Amino acid sequence: MTKNTYDAIVIGSGISGGWAAKELCEKGLKTLVLERGRQVNHREDYPTMHTPPWEFPLRGQLPLEVRKENPVVSRCYAFKDDADHFFVKDKEHPYIQEKPFDWIRGYQVGGKSLLWARQVQRWSSFDFEGPGRDGFAVDWPIRYEDIAPWYSYVERFIGVSGNKDGLDTLPDGEFLPPWEMNKVEKLVQERILQAYPDRKFVIGRCAHLTQPQPHHIAQGRGQCMARSLCQRGCPFGAYFSSNASTLPAAVATGNLTLRPHSVVHSLIFDDAKDKVTGVRIVDALSKETTEYFAKIVFVNASALNSNLILLNSKSNRFPNGLGNDNGLLGTHIAFHNYRGSISARMEGHLDSYYYGRRPTAVMLPNFRNVKKQEMDFLRGYMSFYSAGRSGWGGARSEDFGADFKAANAEAGPWGVYMMMQGETIPKRTNRVYLDDTLTDEWGVPQLRVDVGYDENDEKSLRDFLDQGAEMLEKAGCTEIRQNDSRQAPGLDIHEMGGVRMGRDPQTSLLGKFHQMHACPNVYVTDGACMTSTGTQNPSLTYMAFTARAVDHAVSALKRGDLT
């Protein structure tokens, strides 16, 4: 027990787990990070980071037999032969779908921080106030003012490109120089604003270094080259990942112990001490069970896995899962609705081109039900669009030679693509729970996922399609086509909830500093903690939550509150 004892244990090494490790280590705590997947070292273990496209046998695609064997993960846009080694294959880690749910996972050091889309927007005061105001979920126990300084703290460290836009629905942050819109995107922006003065599209905010600051350079990170090969792992460290940023910062303190191949079975609750004393793991390779002990535990295994671990952490005190006195653990799962998209054509402007592969789109913060309930559905959606020219390399009829080369060097007409990111409403019926008999190869119960869309999601989707088409028509677009992908939940990769925050232990699992009401030395700061989803990309909020929670945990530990 002495050998396996640390000041703190962090479960998971992804976006929030990496931040927990960094903050705990920098505050002087000897910290063990448990990662169920393999070790991935920055640069050393990015095998395709420099591979040219012509060296891939299928030019980026995967063989048909691989897709047939992996019907879930194959639906992810980034699951290609340049990055398939960073994804969980369907048969390796089974789960049960009560309703269709595409659970996209990355089990390795760094988790999905190697694969995420890197879009980072702050929540606004309206997002934190909305559930309590409209009564569709419990009230958040915090407000924007509580988290704003932590947003700034995180943004400065990770590097966020963006523009100061002065929007109350999308607060400004600590920004590096923004990416530029191209000519057609600016035209669409101007025309929509003329038609709808309250709908201001702005350039996206993303965790890419457009102008590295001295502390980024000191980390070994460099400027983004707009290669659009991010899912391979970035040799420049130009986008934020645990591997390039927070984990190296934790290593530099000398306080980090990282243990890959560690499948967390459960948290250990000591009935005599009335507290969690450690974590039980199964070695992924040897299948041996080991127990580790610490004064505080941060659960950052990703939303559904964090639910699984806590549900499986049973004891005499908690027969239905750790902290689950109210029976709500694993319930009120929510996600983002990505089903709606619109394509259109913009005539003319054939004298205009653009450079590089910009890693972000143009975005419009939610304009539905922001300050009051005004539609026949709850909440709303964020909208994104981008414009580009088709036709590059599309001329196939010419004979090989100079004519073929010239024809394929010509760009085609301009197209505009718009998509939604809709808020879904947490419901008790959207839940995850443990199967009674089926386990994985490490003896951990398989997770049953019972999560689906409802009428509110259908209404929000229809409103986006109608409003988006109307906006593009006002912008002068033609050939406008609406599309409902009908994709299953999960493919958004923004699953949230199950261990939600709140003010009342009768209706929530966590308090305002992410401590479990019934186990105050256990903190949950990944997507599982979310009370509602907002319409923004969630990762920046997870990072800010984590830094704030670590600050609270270390202070409480020093006061003796958690001993």
XYZ file of C-alpha atoms in Angstrom:
563
model
C 0.000 0.000 0.000
C 2.856 2.398 0.789
C 4.445 1.694 -2.582
C 1.187 2.374 -4.420
C 0.178 5.536 -2.579
C 0.112 9.002 -4.162
C -1.277 12.387 -3.249
C -3.723 12.290 -6.153
C -4.942 9.913 -8.824
C -6.290 11.013 -12.215
C -8.308 8.559 -14.294
C -7.785 9.345 -17.958
C -5.174 11.326 -19.880
C -7.315 13.122 -22.448
C -8.298 16.767 -22.576
C -9.571 17.072 -19.001
C -7.323 14.388 -17.510
C -4.235 16.048 -18.944
C -5.285 19.330 -17.379
C -5.890 17.657 -14.011
C -2.407 16.106 -14.184
C -0.735 19.398 -15.075
C -2.459 21.396 -12.360
C -2.014 18.818 -9.608
C 1.664 18.286 -10.424
C 2.412 21.994 -10.683
C 0.819 22.500 -7.267
C 3.252 19.990 -5.800
C 1.140 16.832 -5.536
C 2.632 13.459 -6.414
C 0.131 12.391 -9.047
C -0.632 9.056 -10.708
C -2.372 9.185 -14.085
C -4.108 5.970 -15.118
C -4.674 5.473 -18.852
C -6.345 2.333 -20.143
C -4.633 2.548 -23.551
C -1.053 2.413 -24.767
C 1.675 4.996 -24.417
C 1.791 7.643 -27.159
C 4.709 10.041 -26.961
C 4.503 13.386 -28.722
C 6.093 13.161 -32.184
C 7.723 9.773 -31.516
C 4.450 7.874 -31.858
C 2.774 9.709 -34.730
C 3.703 7.199 -37.466
C 1.915 8.953 -40.342
C 2.589 12.603 -39.465
C 4.834 13.150 -42.528
C 3.527 10.436 -44.866
C 2.574 11.832 -48.287
C -0.867 10.818 -49.587
C 0.487 8.732 -52.470
C 2.167 6.364 -50.005
C -1.197 5.248 -48.613
C -2.403 2.288 -50.700
C -6.017 3.547 -50.747
C -5.159 7.264 -50.643
C -6.544 7.739 -47.127
C -9.453 5.335 -47.225
C -9.690 1.976 -45.466
C -10.286 -1.456 -46.981
C -13.903 -2.553 -47.270
C -13.355 -5.449 -44.853
C -12.127 -3.007 -42.177
C -15.251 -0.904 -42.577
C -17.471 -3.967 -42.404
C -15.751 -5.076 -39.196
C -16.130 -1.594 -37.690
C -19.561 -0.226 -38.610
C -19.596 2.220 -35.669
C -16.181 3.869 -35.783
C -16.184 3.825 -39.613
C -18.881 6.504 -39.512
C -16.401 8.969 -37.976
C -14.979 11.420 -40.510
C -11.410 10.997 -39.198
C -11.324 7.181 -39.235
C -8.977 6.724 -42.181
C -5.791 4.810 -42.775
C -3.660 7.746 -41.643
C -5.223 7.722 -38.141
C -7.016 4.398 -37.589
C -4.373 3.472 -34.995
C -5.749 6.194 -32.681
C -9.318 4.818 -32.702
C -10.976 2.039 -30.726
C -12.125 -0.767 -33.026
C -15.677 -2.006 -32.512
C -14.883 -5.578 -31.441
C -12.106 -4.634 -29.037
C -14.322 -2.813 -26.545
C -17.965 -3.899 -26.921
C -21.021 -2.132 -25.549
C -24.767 -2.690 -25.926
C -26.941 -0.245 -27.878
C -30.500 -0.142 -26.570
C -31.012 2.485 -29.273
C -28.531 3.258 -32.074
C -25.559 5.082 -30.525
C -22.177 5.514 -32.221
C -19.652 5.622 -29.393
C -16.397 6.993 -30.867
C -13.397 6.395 -28.610
C -9.617 6.766 -28.558
C -7.837 4.682 -25.929
C -4.232 5.837 -25.684
C -2.220 8.388 -23.758
C -3.773 11.665 -24.824
C -7.123 10.041 -25.587
C -9.232 11.918 -28.114
C -7.157 15.091 -27.641
C -5.184 13.715 -30.608
C -8.345 13.515 -32.687
C -10.663 16.336 -31.635
C -11.832 19.101 -33.960
C -10.188 21.771 -31.737
C -13.071 24.273 -31.743
C -13.220 26.235 -28.486
C -15.910 28.718 -27.518
C -16.810 30.046 -24.102
C -20.240 29.533 -22.670
C -22.180 32.721 -21.962
C -24.198 33.709 -18.924
C -27.321 32.654 -20.854
C -26.065 29.085 -21.082
C -25.480 28.740 -17.340
C -28.789 30.449 -16.497
C -30.984 28.745 -19.087
C -31.772 25.419 -17.346
C -32.834 27.045 -14.096
C -34.790 29.754 -15.896
C -36.648 27.471 -18.291
C -36.940 24.457 -15.990
C -35.691 21.839 -18.424
C -32.883 20.638 -16.107
C -31.660 21.461 -12.629
C -30.069 24.851 -12.124
C -26.327 25.067 -12.650
C -24.626 25.706 -9.276
C -22.231 28.143 -10.952
C -22.475 31.111 -13.298
C -20.318 32.580 -16.037
C -18.581 34.878 -13.562
C -17.336 31.836 -11.637
C -15.682 30.285 -14.638
C -14.595 33.360 -16.667
C -11.140 33.731 -15.057
C -10.492 30.027 -15.592
C -11.441 30.329 -19.239
C -8.764 33.029 -19.514
C -6.229 30.905 -17.654
C -6.776 27.951 -19.985
C -6.921 30.005 -23.188
C -3.580 31.659 -22.503
C -1.897 28.313 -21.932
C -3.337 26.298 -24.812
C -3.378 29.087 -27.402
C -6.700 30.054 -28.995
C -7.033 31.923 -32.280
C -10.019 34.218 -32.520
C -11.330 37.722 -32.870
C -12.749 40.103 -30.267
C -16.346 40.214 -31.504
C -18.160 41.798 -28.545
C -21.054 39.310 -28.486
C -22.911 38.688 -25.228
C -23.944 35.245 -26.504
C -20.331 34.269 -27.203
C -17.955 36.023 -24.771
C -14.533 37.103 -25.980
C -11.430 35.418 -24.657
C -7.633 35.607 -24.619
C -6.955 35.307 -28.328
C -4.086 34.849 -30.747
C -4.582 36.381 -34.224
C -7.673 34.980 -35.957
C -7.868 33.001 -39.175
C -9.224 34.944 -42.141
C -12.492 34.469 -43.971
C -12.256 34.221 -47.741
C -14.056 36.583 -50.112
C -17.271 34.593 -50.455
C -17.489 33.925 -46.722
C -17.209 37.649 -46.056
C -19.888 38.335 -48.639
C -22.252 35.813 -47.065
C -21.523 37.297 -43.632
C -22.299 40.844 -44.810
C -25.526 39.946 -46.598
C -26.894 37.876 -43.727
C -26.129 40.675 -41.276
C -27.966 43.125 -43.528
C -31.028 40.882 -43.549
C -30.801 39.862 -39.878
C -29.055 42.543 -37.790
C -29.093 40.297 -34.710
C -27.292 37.393 -36.431
C -23.596 38.090 -36.537
C -21.437 35.365 -38.053
C -17.814 35.494 -36.858
C -14.653 33.560 -37.596
C -14.314 30.401 -35.546
C -12.199 30.143 -32.427
C -9.878 27.175 -32.370
C -6.985 25.809 -30.301
C -4.340 26.412 -32.969
C -1.216 28.526 -32.603
C -1.421 31.224 -35.239
C 1.242 33.243 -33.419
C 3.044 31.181 -30.739
C 3.843 33.049 -27.559
C 7.092 32.551 -25.595
C 5.506 29.994 -23.254
C 4.266 27.984 -26.243
C 7.726 27.997 -27.782
C 9.196 26.956 -24.442
C 6.886 23.925 -24.565
C 8.320 23.037 -27.961
C 5.174 24.058 -29.795
C 5.198 25.903 -33.103
C 2.951 27.727 -35.535
C 0.062 25.983 -37.296
C 0.848 25.280 -40.953
C -2.797 24.702 -41.960
C -2.009 21.211 -43.267
C -5.363 19.755 -42.148
C -3.626 16.547 -41.097
C -4.325 17.019 -37.407
C -5.763 13.554 -36.782
C -2.308 12.106 -37.519
C -0.762 13.944 -34.573
C 0.922 17.294 -35.152
C 4.749 17.306 -35.281
C 4.700 21.057 -34.621
C 2.471 20.766 -31.552
C 0.517 23.528 -33.250
C -2.863 22.419 -31.985
C -3.537 21.716 -28.337
C -3.324 18.099 -27.212
C -2.463 16.512 -23.892
C 0.563 14.910 -25.540
C 2.041 18.176 -26.797
C 1.126 20.433 -23.902
C -0.333 19.493 -20.520
C 1.318 16.094 -20.002
C 4.825 17.420 -20.805
C 4.144 20.255 -18.356
C 3.238 17.689 -15.706
C 6.336 15.608 -16.484
C 8.539 18.678 -16.111
C 7.567 19.001 -12.439
C 8.947 15.593 -11.511
C 5.649 14.820 -9.780
C 3.957 12.736 -12.470
C 3.704 8.964 -12.685
C 1.933 7.839 -15.843
C 0.671 4.268 -16.028
C -0.683 3.210 -19.440
C -2.474 -0.122 -20.026
C -4.466 0.472 -16.830
C -8.149 -0.445 -17.180
C -9.929 1.107 -14.218
C -12.325 -1.364 -12.668
C -13.705 0.782 -9.825
C -13.012 3.267 -7.094
C -12.348 1.819 -3.643
C -14.711 2.995 -0.923
C -13.600 2.283 2.640
C -16.743 1.788 4.753
C -14.810 2.244 7.995
C -13.291 5.546 6.881
C -16.464 6.577 5.007
C -14.440 7.802 2.027
C -12.842 6.762 -1.233
C -9.282 5.665 -0.613
C -8.103 4.642 -4.056
C -8.631 3.039 -7.462
C -8.657 -0.612 -8.543
C -7.227 -1.354 -11.983
C -6.780 -4.370 -14.241
C -3.581 -4.414 -16.268
C -4.661 -4.412 -19.912
C -1.867 -6.803 -20.907
C -1.332 -9.140 -17.953
C -4.918 -8.975 -16.601
C -3.483 -8.611 -13.091
C -5.416 -6.528 -10.571
C -3.662 -3.748 -8.662
C -4.894 -1.150 -6.202
C -3.581 2.410 -5.922
C -4.330 4.831 -3.113
C -4.602 8.603 -2.824
C -6.258 11.371 -0.858
C -8.110 12.750 -3.885
C -9.288 11.156 -7.127
C -10.147 12.955 -10.364
C -12.417 10.989 -12.690
C -11.715 12.057 -16.289
C -12.219 8.884 -18.282
C -14.595 10.601 -20.791
C -18.301 10.980 -20.126
C -19.654 7.476 -20.644
C -16.599 5.693 -19.257
C -16.684 7.886 -16.147
C -20.315 6.845 -15.680
C -19.336 3.206 -16.156
C -16.554 3.378 -13.572
C -18.725 5.080 -10.962
C -21.626 2.692 -11.581
C -19.232 -0.217 -11.097
C -17.798 1.277 -7.877
C -20.107 -0.592 -5.525
C -19.773 -1.064 -1.776
C -21.925 -1.699 1.249
C -22.457 2.048 1.506
C -23.156 2.473 -2.216
C -24.690 -0.749 -3.585
C -25.876 1.024 -6.774
C -22.705 2.876 -7.629
C -20.498 5.453 -5.971
C -22.406 8.443 -4.619
C -25.652 7.169 -6.143
C -27.954 7.797 -3.185
C -30.580 9.468 -5.383
C -30.527 6.876 -8.169
C -29.590 9.452 -10.806
C -26.104 8.188 -11.671
C -26.003 7.378 -15.377
C -29.177 9.314 -16.211
C -29.844 12.589 -18.038
C -27.298 11.835 -20.760
C -27.306 14.497 -23.491
C -25.316 15.288 -26.609
C -25.215 17.659 -29.590
C -27.569 17.319 -32.530
C -25.492 17.361 -35.726
C -28.087 16.001 -38.112
C -28.825 19.149 -40.114
C -26.692 20.485 -42.950
C -27.263 22.658 -46.020
C -25.292 22.957 -49.239
C -25.579 25.729 -51.788
C -23.842 27.351 -54.733
C -22.606 30.920 -55.061
C -22.344 32.189 -58.609
C -19.400 34.292 -59.792
C -16.272 35.380 -57.924
C -14.166 33.112 -60.130
C -11.231 35.505 -59.878
C -10.879 34.764 -56.149
C -8.891 31.995 -54.509
C -7.765 31.196 -50.972
C -4.683 29.715 -49.356
C -4.119 26.715 -47.120
C -6.494 24.506 -45.190
C -7.893 26.675 -42.435
C -8.755 24.616 -39.294
C -11.994 26.414 -38.438
C -15.251 27.618 -39.986
C -17.419 30.723 -39.704
C -19.847 30.485 -36.785
C -23.080 32.006 -35.546
C -23.925 31.715 -31.835
C -27.370 30.477 -30.909
C -30.164 33.001 -31.501
C -33.132 30.882 -30.368
C -34.564 31.024 -26.814
C -31.489 32.888 -25.570
C -32.970 35.402 -23.143
C -36.463 33.941 -22.895
C -38.527 31.029 -24.183
C -39.953 32.080 -27.559
C -40.142 29.011 -29.796
C -42.183 25.809 -29.631
C -38.991 23.940 -28.711
C -36.468 24.372 -25.904
C -33.008 25.885 -26.428
C -31.428 26.195 -29.866
C -28.404 25.574 -32.046
C -25.106 27.035 -33.146
C -24.550 27.340 -36.908
C -21.327 27.021 -38.886
C -20.570 27.622 -42.550
C -17.617 27.663 -44.900
C -17.166 28.456 -48.583
C -14.764 26.899 -51.035
C -14.229 26.099 -54.683
C -14.807 22.625 -56.043
C -13.272 21.075 -59.111
C -9.610 20.834 -58.122
C -8.338 17.617 -59.676
C -11.784 16.742 -60.980
C -11.058 16.671 -64.732
C -10.766 13.005 -65.725
C -11.501 13.008 -69.464
C -8.233 14.514 -70.741
C -5.375 12.314 -71.923
C -2.319 12.238 -69.677
C 0.050 15.096 -70.356
C 0.050 18.877 -70.303
C -3.682 19.184 -71.066
C -4.562 16.840 -68.190
C -2.364 18.799 -65.811
C -3.807 22.146 -66.880
C -7.414 20.965 -66.648
C -6.916 19.628 -63.116
C -5.213 22.832 -61.964
C -8.434 24.800 -62.498
C -10.823 25.444 -59.631
C -14.544 25.035 -60.129
C -17.475 27.142 -58.878
C -17.943 28.320 -55.300
C -19.985 26.247 -52.898
C -21.247 27.028 -49.390
C -21.767 24.410 -46.689
C -23.658 25.085 -43.446
C -24.214 22.777 -40.457
C -25.892 22.821 -37.058
C -24.714 22.010 -33.543
C -27.923 21.716 -31.584
C -28.483 21.555 -27.850
C -30.368 18.494 -26.628
C -32.328 18.358 -23.401
C -31.143 16.083 -20.562
C -33.821 13.517 -19.742
C -33.918 10.771 -17.150
C -34.899 8.295 -19.849
C -31.646 8.967 -21.726
C -29.354 6.824 -19.629
C -26.486 4.363 -19.425
C -26.294 1.403 -17.070
C -24.318 -1.809 -16.514
C -25.252 -5.091 -18.108
C -26.023 -7.787 -15.530
C -24.054 -10.570 -17.211
C -21.821 -9.373 -20.063
C -18.289 -8.194 -19.277
C -15.298 -7.200 -21.343
C -12.082 -9.199 -21.374
C -10.899 -7.401 -18.222
C -13.949 -8.393 -16.196
C -15.577 -4.961 -16.311
C -19.343 -4.972 -17.003
C -20.315 -3.842 -20.471
C -22.202 -0.575 -20.719
C -25.767 -0.464 -22.005
C -26.581 2.816 -23.787
C -30.222 3.872 -24.007
C -30.016 7.342 -25.567
C -32.057 8.813 -28.417
C -33.604 11.852 -30.061
C -36.996 13.280 -29.115
C -39.594 15.660 -30.538
C -37.663 18.685 -29.285
C -34.652 17.624 -31.361
C -36.805 17.205 -34.460
C -38.284 20.691 -34.073
C -34.867 22.267 -33.519
C -33.532 20.451 -36.582
C -36.385 21.672 -38.752
C -35.915 25.248 -37.565
C -32.211 25.145 -38.434
C -32.899 23.783 -41.903
C -35.548 26.425 -42.573
C -33.594 29.341 -41.104
C -30.298 28.239 -42.647
C -31.827 27.950 -46.107
C -33.496 31.321 -45.685
C -30.211 32.950 -44.631
C -28.299 31.476 -47.566
C -31.008 32.616 -49.957
C -30.724 36.153 -48.552
C -26.967 35.880 -49.060
C -27.483 35.268 -52.775
C -26.861 31.525 -52.887
C -28.573 29.219 -55.363
C -29.251 25.482 -55.604
C -29.861 25.330 -51.846
C -30.220 21.752 -50.594
C -31.261 20.751 -47.078
C -30.066 17.477 -45.593
C -30.933 15.426 -42.524
C -28.179 12.848 -42.010
C -30.316 10.939 -39.493
C -27.064 9.957 -37.828
C -27.289 8.272 -34.459
C -26.393 10.112 -31.262
C -22.756 9.650 -30.345
C -21.309 10.505 -33.730
C -21.210 14.125 -32.560
C -18.611 12.866 -30.022
C -20.006 15.367 -27.499
C -21.793 13.042 -25.094
C -22.373 14.647 -21.693
C -24.090 14.100 -18.364
C -24.830 11.192 -16.074
C -22.919 12.692 -13.115
C -24.382 16.144 -13.326
C -23.647 19.182 -11.191
C -26.348 20.873 -9.143
C -27.237 22.588 -5.901
C -29.302 19.828 -4.305
C -27.941 16.321 -3.505
C -31.443 15.008 -4.154
C -31.303 16.014 -7.823
C -27.593 15.999 -8.699
C -24.373 14.082 -8.042
C -21.808 16.912 -7.922
C -21.589 20.272 -6.188
C -20.315 23.601 -7.482
C -16.657 22.536 -7.340
C -17.267 19.153 -9.003
C -17.012 17.157 -5.789
C -19.383 14.252 -5.396
C -21.964 15.245 -2.786
C -21.518 11.928 -0.952
C -17.749 11.540 -1.577
C -16.094 14.962 -1.405
C -12.589 13.696 -2.212
C -13.803 12.511 -5.655
C -13.986 15.108 -8.441
C -15.541 14.629 -11.898
C -14.623 17.290 -14.469
C -15.066 15.664 -17.871
C -18.275 15.617 -19.918
C -20.039 13.475 -17.325
C -20.336 16.507 -15.014
C -22.428 18.587 -17.400
C -25.870 19.719 -16.272
C -26.809 20.848 -19.799
C -24.974 20.873 -23.114
C -25.196 24.440 -24.390
C -24.699 24.870 -28.125
C -20.944 25.481 -28.037
C -18.179 22.926 -28.415
C -17.603 21.677 -24.858
C -13.872 20.979 -24.496
C -12.783 24.468 -23.411
C -15.366 24.334 -20.630
C -14.068 20.936 -19.459
C -10.546 22.352 -19.265
C -11.620 25.438 -17.334
C -13.750 23.321 -14.985
C -10.780 21.048 -14.334
C -8.310 23.825 -13.535
C -10.835 25.416 -11.170
C -11.613 22.094 -9.469
C -7.941 21.282 -8.921
C -7.416 24.683 -7.332
C -10.274 23.923 -4.959
C -9.063 20.377 -4.233
C -5.522 21.413 -3.362
C -6.750 24.210 -1.117
C -9.144 21.810 0.623
C -6.357 19.278 1.039
C -4.088 21.881 2.642
C -6.883 22.852 5.026
C -7.291 19.229 6.012
C -10.832 19.002 4.660
C -10.115 15.924 2.539
C -7.912 13.877 4.860
